[in-house]
Amino acid sequence: MNGKHFIHEFWLFGVKQAYASIFGGFLLGVMIVTRLWYPLESLHRYDFIFLAAIAFQLFLLAFKLETLRESVVIIVFHFVATLMELFKTSDAIGSWVYPEEYLFGIGNVPLFTGFMYSAVGSYIARIWRIFEFEYSSYPSKWLTVLLVILVYANFFSHHYIWDMRWLLLGVTVALFYKTDIYFRVRKTHRKMPILLGWLLVALFIWFAENIATYANIWIYPNQVDEWRMVPVAKLSSWFLLMLLSFVLVSIINTIHIRSPEPRVASLANSKGRVIHKSD
C-alpha cells in the first residue's frame, strides 16, 4: 500500500469509528456542555441528560442511522447496567455516587446512567456492521457466554468473596489469544488480535470516564473533596466490561469465521514451468 492509499484508508477508518461512536460521543458532549453551562432551573441536569439521550435515540432510528437490532442491544444493556448500578451505588456498597439531584431515577441511580453502558453496546453493534467483522480461531460461543456470566457475577460478588477478575482475565487470554478480528475499511480486510482491540477500546473508555467524573456525572469516594484522575487499574474493569459487551452483541449477531488462507508453494519442474500447489 502506497502512502496516499494509507492516508486515505486511515482517514476513512477514523470516520467510520466516529460514526460508530455517534451515540457515545453525543452523550459525552452533552455531559461536558451542561457541566460548563446549564441555564435551566426548572429541570435537573441529570433529567435533561436522560431526556436528551432518549430524543437522540429516536432521532437515530427515525433517520435510519441505527437499526432496530442495535436498539435492542441498547435496551438489554440498559437493563443489565441498571441492575449493577443499583447494587454499586447502594448505601451498603457505595462504590461511586451521583452527586446531583434528579426526578427520573430509581434509588440512588438516575436513569440516564443506563445509556452510558448502552453507548458501549451501541458502539460494538454498529462497528460490527460497519467494518463487516470476521474472525479466525473464535472460541465456542457457549464458553464465551459462560465466561461473561462469571464476569458479571464477579462485579457483585467481589465485595463479599475473593475478587476473581485476574483469574477471569487469564481465562479470557487463554480463550482468545489465537483469535484475530478482521475488519474491512475499504476493499481489503485488515486484521488485529482481538485482545488488542478490546484493550484499545477499554483505554478509550477510561479516558471518557475521566472526562465524565470531571464533569460531575458521577464521582468516586476519592474524588469527593477534589477531582483526581481515575486510577489506571480501572482498565481491568473496563476490559472485562468490553468482553461482556462484545459477547452480548455476539449473541444476536452472526459470527463469520474466516476460512484459513491456503499456503501456496511454487515448485519448478524440470522444464522450468512453475506449478502452484496448495496445502
JSON list of C-alpha atoms in Angstrom, two decimals, residues 43-257:
[
{"chain": "A", "resi": 43, "resn": "LEU", "atom": "CA", "xyz": [-35.23, 20.83, 35.02]},
{"chain": "A", "resi": 44, "resn": "HIS", "atom": "CA", "xyz": [-32.45, 18.97, 36.80]},
{"chain": "A", "resi": 45, "resn": "ARG", "atom": "CA", "xyz": [-29.30, 18.48, 34.77]},
{"chain": "A", "resi": 46, "resn": "TYR", "atom": "CA", "xyz": [-29.39, 14.69, 35.12]},
{"chain": "A", "resi": 47, "resn": "ASP", "atom": "CA", "xyz": [-33.00, 14.65, 33.91]},
{"chain": "A", "resi": 48, "resn": "PHE", "atom": "CA", "xyz": [-32.05, 16.79, 30.91]},
{"chain": "A", "resi": 49, "resn": "ILE", "atom": "CA", "xyz": [-29.30, 14.30, 30.00]},
{"chain": "A", "resi": 50, "resn": "PHE", "atom": "CA", "xyz": [-31.81, 11.44, 30.28]},
{"chain": "A", "resi": 51, "resn": "LEU", "atom": "CA", "xyz": [-34.36, 13.17, 28.02]},
{"chain": "A", "resi": 52, "resn": "ALA", "atom": "CA", "xyz": [-31.65, 14.22, 25.56]},
{"chain": "A", "resi": 53, "resn": "ALA", "atom": "CA", "xyz": [-30.45, 10.61, 25.31]},
{"chain": "A", "resi": 54, "resn": "ILE", "atom": "CA", "xyz": [-33.97, 9.36, 24.55]},
{"chain": "A", "resi": 55, "resn": "ALA", "atom": "CA", "xyz": [-34.51, 12.10, 21.95]},
{"chain": "A", "resi": 56, "resn": "PHE", "atom": "CA", "xyz": [-31.22, 11.29, 20.22]},
{"chain": "A", "resi": 57, "resn": "GLN", "atom": "CA", "xyz": [-32.07, 7.59, 20.13]},
{"chain": "A", "resi": 58, "resn": "LEU", "atom": "CA", "xyz": [-35.39, 8.39, 18.45]},
{"chain": "A", "resi": 59, "resn": "PHE", "atom": "CA", "xyz": [-33.56, 10.65, 16.00]},
{"chain": "A", "resi": 60, "resn": "LEU", "atom": "CA", "xyz": [-31.14, 7.86, 15.07]},
{"chain": "A", "resi": 61, "resn": "LEU", "atom": "CA", "xyz": [-33.99, 5.43, 14.49]},
{"chain": "A", "resi": 62, "resn": "ALA", "atom": "CA", "xyz": [-36.14, 7.90, 12.56]},
{"chain": "A", "resi": 63, "resn": "PHE", "atom": "CA", "xyz": [-33.33, 8.72, 10.12]},
{"chain": "A", "resi": 64, "resn": "LYS", "atom": "CA", "xyz": [-32.18, 5.07, 9.89]},
{"chain": "A", "resi": 65, "resn": "LEU", "atom": "CA", "xyz": [-28.80, 5.87, 11.43]},
{"chain": "A", "resi": 66, "resn": "GLU", "atom": "CA", "xyz": [-29.45, 3.00, 13.82]},
{"chain": "A", "resi": 67, "resn": "THR", "atom": "CA", "xyz": [-31.06, -0.36, 13.15]},
{"chain": "A", "resi": 68, "resn": "LEU", "atom": "CA", "xyz": [-33.80, -1.96, 15.23]},
{"chain": "A", "resi": 69, "resn": "ARG", "atom": "CA", "xyz": [-31.33, -4.70, 16.20]},
{"chain": "A", "resi": 70, "resn": "GLU", "atom": "CA", "xyz": [-28.94, -2.10, 17.58]},
{"chain": "A", "resi": 71, "resn": "SER", "atom": "CA", "xyz": [-31.78, -0.54, 19.57]},
{"chain": "A", "resi": 72, "resn": "VAL", "atom": "CA", "xyz": [-32.47, -3.96, 21.12]},
{"chain": "A", "resi": 73, "resn": "VAL", "atom": "CA", "xyz": [-28.83, -4.06, 22.23]},
{"chain": "A", "resi": 74, "resn": "ILE", "atom": "CA", "xyz": [-29.32, -0.70, 23.91]},
{"chain": "A", "resi": 75, "resn": "ILE", "atom": "CA", "xyz": [-32.39, -1.92, 25.82]},
{"chain": "A", "resi": 76, "resn": "VAL", "atom": "CA", "xyz": [-30.57, -5.05, 27.02]},
{"chain": "A", "resi": 77, "resn": "PHE", "atom": "CA", "xyz": [-27.57, -3.02, 28.17]},
{"chain": "A", "resi": 78, "resn": "HIS", "atom": "CA", "xyz": [-29.82, -0.54, 29.93]},
{"chain": "A", "resi": 79, "resn": "PHE", "atom": "CA", "xyz": [-31.40, -3.33, 31.96]},
{"chain": "A", "resi": 80, "resn": "VAL", "atom": "CA", "xyz": [-28.11, -5.11, 32.78]},
{"chain": "A", "resi": 81, "resn": "ALA", "atom": "CA", "xyz": [-26.39, -1.83, 33.67]},
{"chain": "A", "resi": 82, "resn": "THR", "atom": "CA", "xyz": [-29.18, -0.51, 35.87]},
{"chain": "A", "resi": 83, "resn": "LEU", "atom": "CA", "xyz": [-29.12, -3.67, 37.99]},
{"chain": "A", "resi": 84, "resn": "MET", "atom": "CA", "xyz": [-25.39, -3.27, 38.54]},
{"chain": "A", "resi": 85, "resn": "GLU", "atom": "CA", "xyz": [-25.72, 0.46, 39.22]},
{"chain": "A", "resi": 86, "resn": "LEU", "atom": "CA", "xyz": [-28.39, -0.14, 41.87]},
{"chain": "A", "resi": 87, "resn": "PHE", "atom": "CA", "xyz": [-26.05, -2.52, 43.66]},
{"chain": "A", "resi": 88, "resn": "LYS", "atom": "CA", "xyz": [-22.86, -0.48, 43.28]},
{"chain": "A", "resi": 89, "resn": "THR", "atom": "CA", "xyz": [-24.44, 2.79, 44.46]},
{"chain": "A", "resi": 90, "resn": "SER", "atom": "CA", "xyz": [-26.42, 1.27, 47.33]},
{"chain": "A", "resi": 91, "resn": "ASP", "atom": "CA", "xyz": [-25.69, 2.70, 50.78]},
{"chain": "A", "resi": 92, "resn": "ALA", "atom": "CA", "xyz": [-24.09, -0.60, 51.82]},
{"chain": "A", "resi": 93, "resn": "ILE", "atom": "CA", "xyz": [-21.59, -0.65, 48.91]},
{"chain": "A", "resi": 94, "resn": "GLY", "atom": "CA", "xyz": [-21.06, 2.98, 47.83]},
{"chain": "A", "resi": 95, "resn": "SER", "atom": "CA", "xyz": [-18.57, 2.29, 45.02]},
{"chain": "A", "resi": 96, "resn": "TRP", "atom": "CA", "xyz": [-19.49, 5.66, 43.49]},
{"chain": "A", "resi": 97, "resn": "VAL", "atom": "CA", "xyz": [-22.21, 8.29, 43.85]},
{"chain": "A", "resi": 98, "resn": "TYR", "atom": "CA", "xyz": [-24.25, 10.62, 41.66]},
{"chain": "A", "resi": 99, "resn": "PRO", "atom": "CA", "xyz": [-23.95, 13.94, 43.48]},
{"chain": "A", "resi": 100, "resn": "GLU", "atom": "CA", "xyz": [-26.70, 15.95, 41.76]},
{"chain": "A", "resi": 101, "resn": "GLU", "atom": "CA", "xyz": [-30.50, 15.87, 42.08]},
{"chain": "A", "resi": 102, "resn": "TYR", "atom": "CA", "xyz": [-32.90, 14.13, 39.69]},
{"chain": "A", "resi": 103, "resn": "LEU", "atom": "CA", "xyz": [-36.51, 13.06, 39.26]},
{"chain": "A", "resi": 104, "resn": "PHE", "atom": "CA", "xyz": [-36.03, 10.27, 36.73]},
{"chain": "A", "resi": 105, "resn": "GLY", "atom": "CA", "xyz": [-34.29, 7.65, 38.77]},
{"chain": "A", "resi": 106, "resn": "ILE", "atom": "CA", "xyz": [-34.51, 4.52, 40.91]},
{"chain": "A", "resi": 107, "resn": "GLY", "atom": "CA", "xyz": [-32.99, 4.63, 44.36]},
{"chain": "A", "resi": 108, "resn": "ASN", "atom": "CA", "xyz": [-29.51, 6.16, 44.12]},
{"chain": "A", "resi": 109, "resn": "VAL", "atom": "CA", "xyz": [-29.40, 5.76, 40.34]},
{"chain": "A", "resi": 110, "resn": "PRO", "atom": "CA", "xyz": [-30.53, 8.41, 37.82]},
{"chain": "A", "resi": 111, "resn": "LEU", "atom": "CA", "xyz": [-31.98, 6.71, 34.76]},
{"chain": "A", "resi": 112, "resn": "PHE", "atom": "CA", "xyz": [-29.59, 8.29, 32.28]},
{"chain": "A", "resi": 113, "resn": "THR", "atom": "CA", "xyz": [-26.81, 6.04, 33.63]},
{"chain": "A", "resi": 114, "resn": "GLY", "atom": "CA", "xyz": [-28.07, 3.04, 31.67]},
{"chain": "A", "resi": 115, "resn": "PHE", "atom": "CA", "xyz": [-27.38, 4.96, 28.48]},
{"chain": "A", "resi": 116, "resn": "MET", "atom": "CA", "xyz": [-23.70, 5.26, 29.39]},
{"chain": "A", "resi": 117, "resn": "TYR", "atom": "CA", "xyz": [-23.35, 1.48, 29.23]},
{"chain": "A", "resi": 118, "resn": "SER", "atom": "CA", "xyz": [-25.68, 1.32, 26.24]},
{"chain": "A", "resi": 119, "resn": "ALA", "atom": "CA", "xyz": [-23.26, 3.62, 24.43]},
{"chain": "A", "resi": 120, "resn": "VAL", "atom": "CA", "xyz": [-20.64, 0.87, 24.64]},
{"chain": "A", "resi": 121, "resn": "GLY", "atom": "CA", "xyz": [-23.07, -1.77, 23.37]},
{"chain": "A", "resi": 122, "resn": "SER", "atom": "CA", "xyz": [-24.27, 0.56, 20.62]},
{"chain": "A", "resi": 123, "resn": "TYR", "atom": "CA", "xyz": [-20.69, 1.18, 19.52]},
{"chain": "A", "resi": 124, "resn": "ILE", "atom": "CA", "xyz": [-19.89, -2.54, 19.30]},
{"chain": "A", "resi": 125, "resn": "ALA", "atom": "CA", "xyz": [-23.10, -3.41, 17.43]},
{"chain": "A", "resi": 126, "resn": "ARG", "atom": "CA", "xyz": [-22.58, -0.56, 14.99]},
{"chain": "A", "resi": 127, "resn": "ILE", "atom": "CA", "xyz": [-18.89, -1.15, 14.37]},
{"chain": "A", "resi": 128, "resn": "TRP", "atom": "CA", "xyz": [-19.55, -4.88, 13.85]},
{"chain": "A", "resi": 129, "resn": "ARG", "atom": "CA", "xyz": [-21.85, -3.94, 10.96]},
{"chain": "A", "resi": 130, "resn": "ILE", "atom": "CA", "xyz": [-19.80, -1.08, 9.52]},
{"chain": "A", "resi": 131, "resn": "PHE", "atom": "CA", "xyz": [-16.49, -2.95, 9.38]},
{"chain": "A", "resi": 132, "resn": "GLU", "atom": "CA", "xyz": [-18.04, -6.30, 8.39]},
{"chain": "A", "resi": 133, "resn": "PHE", "atom": "CA", "xyz": [-16.26, -8.24, 11.12]},
{"chain": "A", "resi": 134, "resn": "GLU", "atom": "CA", "xyz": [-14.88, -11.71, 10.51]},
{"chain": "A", "resi": 135, "resn": "TYR", "atom": "CA", "xyz": [-12.90, -13.87, 12.91]},
{"chain": "A", "resi": 136, "resn": "SER", "atom": "CA", "xyz": [-10.34, -16.62, 12.99]},
{"chain": "A", "resi": 137, "resn": "SER", "atom": "CA", "xyz": [-9.94, -19.16, 15.81]},
{"chain": "A", "resi": 138, "resn": "TYR", "atom": "CA", "xyz": [-13.01, -17.83, 17.62]},
{"chain": "A", "resi": 139, "resn": "PRO", "atom": "CA", "xyz": [-13.79, -19.97, 20.71]},
{"chain": "A", "resi": 140, "resn": "SER", "atom": "CA", "xyz": [-17.04, -21.82, 21.30]},
{"chain": "A", "resi": 141, "resn": "LYS", "atom": "CA", "xyz": [-19.92, -19.38, 21.85]},
{"chain": "A", "resi": 142, "resn": "TRP", "atom": "CA", "xyz": [-21.20, -21.25, 24.91]},
{"chain": "A", "resi": 143, "resn": "LEU", "atom": "CA", "xyz": [-17.78, -20.91, 26.56]},
{"chain": "A", "resi": 144, "resn": "THR", "atom": "CA", "xyz": [-17.76, -17.16, 25.94]},
{"chain": "A", "resi": 145, "resn": "VAL", "atom": "CA", "xyz": [-21.29, -16.84, 27.36]},
{"chain": "A", "resi": 146, "resn": "LEU", "atom": "CA", "xyz": [-20.29, -18.81, 30.47]},
{"chain": "A", "resi": 147, "resn": "LEU", "atom": "CA", "xyz": [-17.23, -16.58, 30.89]},
{"chain": "A", "resi": 148, "resn": "VAL", "atom": "CA", "xyz": [-19.22, -13.33, 30.77]},
{"chain": "A", "resi": 149, "resn": "ILE", "atom": "CA", "xyz": [-21.79, -14.70, 33.21]},
{"chain": "A", "resi": 150, "resn": "LEU", "atom": "CA", "xyz": [-18.91, -15.18, 35.66]},
{"chain": "A", "resi": 151, "resn": "VAL", "atom": "CA", "xyz": [-17.58, -11.72, 34.81]},
{"chain": "A", "resi": 152, "resn": "TYR", "atom": "CA", "xyz": [-20.95, -10.10, 35.51]},
{"chain": "A", "resi": 153, "resn": "ALA", "atom": "CA", "xyz": [-21.36, -12.10, 38.75]},
{"chain": "A", "resi": 154, "resn": "ASN", "atom": "CA", "xyz": [-17.90, -11.01, 39.89]},
{"chain": "A", "resi": 155, "resn": "PHE", "atom": "CA", "xyz": [-18.89, -7.33, 39.64]},
{"chain": "A", "resi": 156, "resn": "PHE", "atom": "CA", "xyz": [-21.24, -8.14, 42.54]},
{"chain": "A", "resi": 157, "resn": "SER", "atom": "CA", "xyz": [-19.53, -10.96, 44.42]},
{"chain": "A", "resi": 158, "resn": "HIS", "atom": "CA", "xyz": [-16.08, -9.42, 44.80]},
{"chain": "A", "resi": 159, "resn": "HIS", "atom": "CA", "xyz": [-17.47, -7.21, 47.56]},
{"chain": "A", "resi": 160, "resn": "TYR", "atom": "CA", "xyz": [-18.05, -10.31, 49.68]},
{"chain": "A", "resi": 161, "resn": "ILE", "atom": "CA", "xyz": [-15.64, -13.02, 48.48]},
{"chain": "A", "resi": 162, "resn": "TRP", "atom": "CA", "xyz": [-12.33, -13.24, 46.64]},
{"chain": "A", "resi": 163, "resn": "ASP", "atom": "CA", "xyz": [-12.10, -10.98, 43.59]},
{"chain": "A", "resi": 164, "resn": "MET", "atom": "CA", "xyz": [-11.80, -13.27, 40.55]},
{"chain": "A", "resi": 165, "resn": "ARG", "atom": "CA", "xyz": [-11.04, -10.55, 37.99]},
{"chain": "A", "resi": 166, "resn": "TRP", "atom": "CA", "xyz": [-7.42, -11.60, 37.41]},
{"chain": "A", "resi": 167, "resn": "LEU", "atom": "CA", "xyz": [-8.43, -15.24, 37.05]},
{"chain": "A", "resi": 168, "resn": "LEU", "atom": "CA", "xyz": [-11.16, -14.20, 34.62]},
{"chain": "A", "resi": 169, "resn": "LEU", "atom": "CA", "xyz": [-8.68, -12.07, 32.68]},
{"chain": "A", "resi": 170, "resn": "GLY", "atom": "CA", "xyz": [-6.37, -15.07, 32.49]},
{"chain": "A", "resi": 171, "resn": "VAL", "atom": "CA", "xyz": [-9.17, -17.29, 31.19]},
{"chain": "A", "resi": 172, "resn": "THR", "atom": "CA", "xyz": [-10.04, -14.60, 28.63]},
{"chain": "A", "resi": 173, "resn": "VAL", "atom": "CA", "xyz": [-6.47, -14.56, 27.34]},
{"chain": "A", "resi": 174, "resn": "ALA", "atom": "CA", "xyz": [-6.42, -18.38, 27.20]},
{"chain": "A", "resi": 175, "resn": "LEU", "atom": "CA", "xyz": [-9.65, -18.43, 25.16]},
{"chain": "A", "resi": 176, "resn": "PHE", "atom": "CA", "xyz": [-8.89, -15.58, 22.78]},
{"chain": "A", "resi": 177, "resn": "TYR", "atom": "CA", "xyz": [-5.10, -15.36, 22.41]},
{"chain": "A", "resi": 178, "resn": "LYS", "atom": "CA", "xyz": [-5.28, -17.03, 18.97]},
{"chain": "A", "resi": 179, "resn": "THR", "atom": "CA", "xyz": [-8.32, -15.05, 17.83]},
{"chain": "A", "resi": 180, "resn": "ASP", "atom": "CA", "xyz": [-7.87, -12.38, 15.16]},
{"chain": "A", "resi": 181, "resn": "ILE", "atom": "CA", "xyz": [-10.57, -9.94, 14.18]},
{"chain": "A", "resi": 182, "resn": "TYR", "atom": "CA", "xyz": [-10.77, -8.97, 10.50]},
{"chain": "A", "resi": 183, "resn": "PHE", "atom": "CA", "xyz": [-12.26, -5.60, 9.58]},
{"chain": "A", "resi": 184, "resn": "ARG", "atom": "CA", "xyz": [-12.82, -4.04, 6.18]},
{"chain": "A", "resi": 185, "resn": "VAL", "atom": "CA", "xyz": [-12.11, -0.33, 5.84]},
{"chain": "A", "resi": 186, "resn": "ARG", "atom": "CA", "xyz": [-12.26, -0.10, 2.02]},
{"chain": "A", "resi": 187, "resn": "LYS", "atom": "CA", "xyz": [-11.82, -3.17, -0.16]},
{"chain": "A", "resi": 188, "resn": "THR", "atom": "CA", "xyz": [-9.43, -5.35, 1.81]},
{"chain": "A", "resi": 189, "resn": "HIS", "atom": "CA", "xyz": [-9.93, -6.87, 5.24]},
{"chain": "A", "resi": 190, "resn": "ARG", "atom": "CA", "xyz": [-7.22, -5.96, 7.76]},
{"chain": "A", "resi": 191, "resn": "LYS", "atom": "CA", "xyz": [-6.69, -7.87, 10.97]},
{"chain": "A", "resi": 192, "resn": "MET", "atom": "CA", "xyz": [-5.57, -7.41, 14.56]},
{"chain": "A", "resi": 193, "resn": "PRO", "atom": "CA", "xyz": [-5.58, -9.61, 17.68]},
{"chain": "A", "resi": 194, "resn": "ILE", "atom": "CA", "xyz": [-9.00, -9.28, 19.27]},
{"chain": "A", "resi": 195, "resn": "LEU", "atom": "CA", "xyz": [-7.44, -8.86, 22.74]},
{"chain": "A", "resi": 196, "resn": "LEU", "atom": "CA", "xyz": [-5.54, -5.81, 21.49]},
{"chain": "A", "resi": 197, "resn": "GLY", "atom": "CA", "xyz": [-8.74, -4.36, 20.04]},
{"chain": "A", "resi": 198, "resn": "TRP", "atom": "CA", "xyz": [-10.56, -4.74, 23.34]},
{"chain": "A", "resi": 199, "resn": "LEU", "atom": "CA", "xyz": [-7.67, -3.17, 25.23]},
{"chain": "A", "resi": 200, "resn": "LEU", "atom": "CA", "xyz": [-7.66, -0.13, 22.94]},
{"chain": "A", "resi": 201, "resn": "VAL", "atom": "CA", "xyz": [-11.41, 0.39, 23.38]},
{"chain": "A", "resi": 202, "resn": "ALA", "atom": "CA", "xyz": [-11.07, -0.08, 27.16]},
{"chain": "A", "resi": 203, "resn": "LEU", "atom": "CA", "xyz": [-8.39, 2.63, 27.15]},
{"chain": "A", "resi": 204, "resn": "PHE", "atom": "CA", "xyz": [-10.72, 4.96, 25.26]},
{"chain": "A", "resi": 205, "resn": "ILE", "atom": "CA", "xyz": [-13.49, 4.30, 27.80]},
{"chain": "A", "resi": 206, "resn": "TRP", "atom": "CA", "xyz": [-11.05, 5.06, 30.63]},
{"chain": "A", "resi": 207, "resn": "PHE", "atom": "CA", "xyz": [-10.31, 8.46, 29.04]},
{"chain": "A", "resi": 208, "resn": "ALA", "atom": "CA", "xyz": [-14.06, 9.10, 28.71]},
{"chain": "A", "resi": 209, "resn": "GLU", "atom": "CA", "xyz": [-14.54, 8.08, 32.36]},
{"chain": "A", "resi": 210, "resn": "ASN", "atom": "CA", "xyz": [-12.04, 10.71, 33.46]},
{"chain": "A", "resi": 211, "resn": "ILE", "atom": "CA", "xyz": [-13.92, 13.35, 31.47]},
{"chain": "A", "resi": 212, "resn": "ALA", "atom": "CA", "xyz": [-17.27, 12.21, 32.92]},
{"chain": "A", "resi": 213, "resn": "THR", "atom": "CA", "xyz": [-16.09, 12.29, 36.53]},
{"chain": "A", "resi": 214, "resn": "TYR", "atom": "CA", "xyz": [-14.54, 15.71, 35.93]},
{"chain": "A", "resi": 215, "resn": "ALA", "atom": "CA", "xyz": [-17.94, 16.82, 34.57]},
{"chain": "A", "resi": 216, "resn": "ASN", "atom": "CA", "xyz": [-19.52, 15.69, 37.88]},
{"chain": "A", "resi": 217, "resn": "ILE", "atom": "CA", "xyz": [-21.59, 12.96, 36.23]},
{"chain": "A", "resi": 218, "resn": "TRP", "atom": "CA", "xyz": [-20.53, 10.53, 38.94]},
{"chain": "A", "resi": 219, "resn": "ILE", "atom": "CA", "xyz": [-17.67, 10.60, 41.43]},
{"chain": "A", "resi": 220, "resn": "TYR", "atom": "CA", "xyz": [-15.66, 8.01, 43.29]},
{"chain": "A", "resi": 221, "resn": "PRO", "atom": "CA", "xyz": [-15.04, 8.28, 47.06]},
{"chain": "A", "resi": 222, "resn": "ASN", "atom": "CA", "xyz": [-11.51, 9.67, 46.49]},
{"chain": "A", "resi": 223, "resn": "GLN", "atom": "CA", "xyz": [-12.95, 12.45, 44.28]},
{"chain": "A", "resi": 224, "resn": "VAL", "atom": "CA", "xyz": [-15.40, 13.90, 46.80]},
{"chain": "A", "resi": 225, "resn": "ASP", "atom": "CA", "xyz": [-13.10, 16.67, 48.09]},
{"chain": "A", "resi": 226, "resn": "GLU", "atom": "CA", "xyz": [-11.33, 17.36, 44.79]},
{"chain": "A", "resi": 227, "resn": "TRP", "atom": "CA", "xyz": [-11.23, 15.75, 41.38]},
{"chain": "A", "resi": 228, "resn": "ARG", "atom": "CA", "xyz": [-8.45, 13.26, 40.72]},
{"chain": "A", "resi": 229, "resn": "MET", "atom": "CA", "xyz": [-7.74, 11.10, 37.73]},
{"chain": "A", "resi": 230, "resn": "VAL", "atom": "CA", "xyz": [-9.29, 7.64, 37.80]},
{"chain": "A", "resi": 231, "resn": "PRO", "atom": "CA", "xyz": [-6.55, 5.07, 38.58]},
{"chain": "A", "resi": 232, "resn": "VAL", "atom": "CA", "xyz": [-5.16, 3.20, 35.58]},
{"chain": "A", "resi": 233, "resn": "ALA", "atom": "CA", "xyz": [-6.01, -0.03, 37.42]},
{"chain": "A", "resi": 234, "resn": "LYS", "atom": "CA", "xyz": [-9.62, 0.67, 36.43]},
{"chain": "A", "resi": 235, "resn": "LEU", "atom": "CA", "xyz": [-8.65, -0.52, 32.96]},
{"chain": "A", "resi": 236, "resn": "SER", "atom": "CA", "xyz": [-9.09, -4.12, 34.16]},
{"chain": "A", "resi": 237, "resn": "SER", "atom": "CA", "xyz": [-12.76, -3.42, 34.91]},
{"chain": "A", "resi": 238, "resn": "TRP", "atom": "CA", "xyz": [-13.33, -1.71, 31.58]},
{"chain": "A", "resi": 239, "resn": "PHE", "atom": "CA", "xyz": [-11.60, -4.55, 29.72]},
{"chain": "A", "resi": 240, "resn": "LEU", "atom": "CA", "xyz": [-13.95, -7.05, 31.36]},
{"chain": "A", "resi": 241, "resn": "LEU", "atom": "CA", "xyz": [-16.89, -4.78, 30.54]},
{"chain": "A", "resi": 242, "resn": "MET", "atom": "CA", "xyz": [-15.72, -4.77, 26.91]},
{"chain": "A", "resi": 243, "resn": "LEU", "atom": "CA", "xyz": [-15.65, -8.57, 26.96]},
{"chain": "A", "resi": 244, "resn": "LEU", "atom": "CA", "xyz": [-19.16, -8.66, 28.46]},
{"chain": "A", "resi": 245, "resn": "SER", "atom": "CA", "xyz": [-20.46, -6.15, 25.92]},
{"chain": "A", "resi": 246, "resn": "PHE", "atom": "CA", "xyz": [-18.87, -7.92, 22.96]},
{"chain": "A", "resi": 247, "resn": "VAL", "atom": "CA", "xyz": [-20.24, -11.33, 23.87]},
{"chain": "A", "resi": 248, "resn": "LEU", "atom": "CA", "xyz": [-23.74, -9.91, 24.46]},
{"chain": "A", "resi": 249, "resn": "VAL", "atom": "CA", "xyz": [-23.66, -8.39, 20.98]},
{"chain": "A", "resi": 250, "resn": "SER", "atom": "CA", "xyz": [-22.34, -11.66, 19.53]},
{"chain": "A", "resi": 251, "resn": "ILE", "atom": "CA", "xyz": [-25.49, -13.43, 20.75]},
{"chain": "A", "resi": 252, "resn": "ILE", "atom": "CA", "xyz": [-27.68, -11.51, 18.32]},
{"chain": "A", "resi": 253, "resn": "ASN", "atom": "CA", "xyz": [-25.08, -11.28, 15.52]},
{"chain": "A", "resi": 254, "resn": "THR", "atom": "CA", "xyz": [-23.68, -13.92, 13.22]},
{"chain": "A", "resi": 255, "resn": "ILE", "atom": "CA", "xyz": [-20.05, -14.76, 13.92]},
{"chain": "A", "resi": 256, "resn": "HIS", "atom": "CA", "xyz": [-18.45, -15.12, 10.50]},
{"chain": "A", "resi": 257, "resn": "ILE", "atom": "CA", "xyz": [-15.47, -17.44, 10.75]}
]
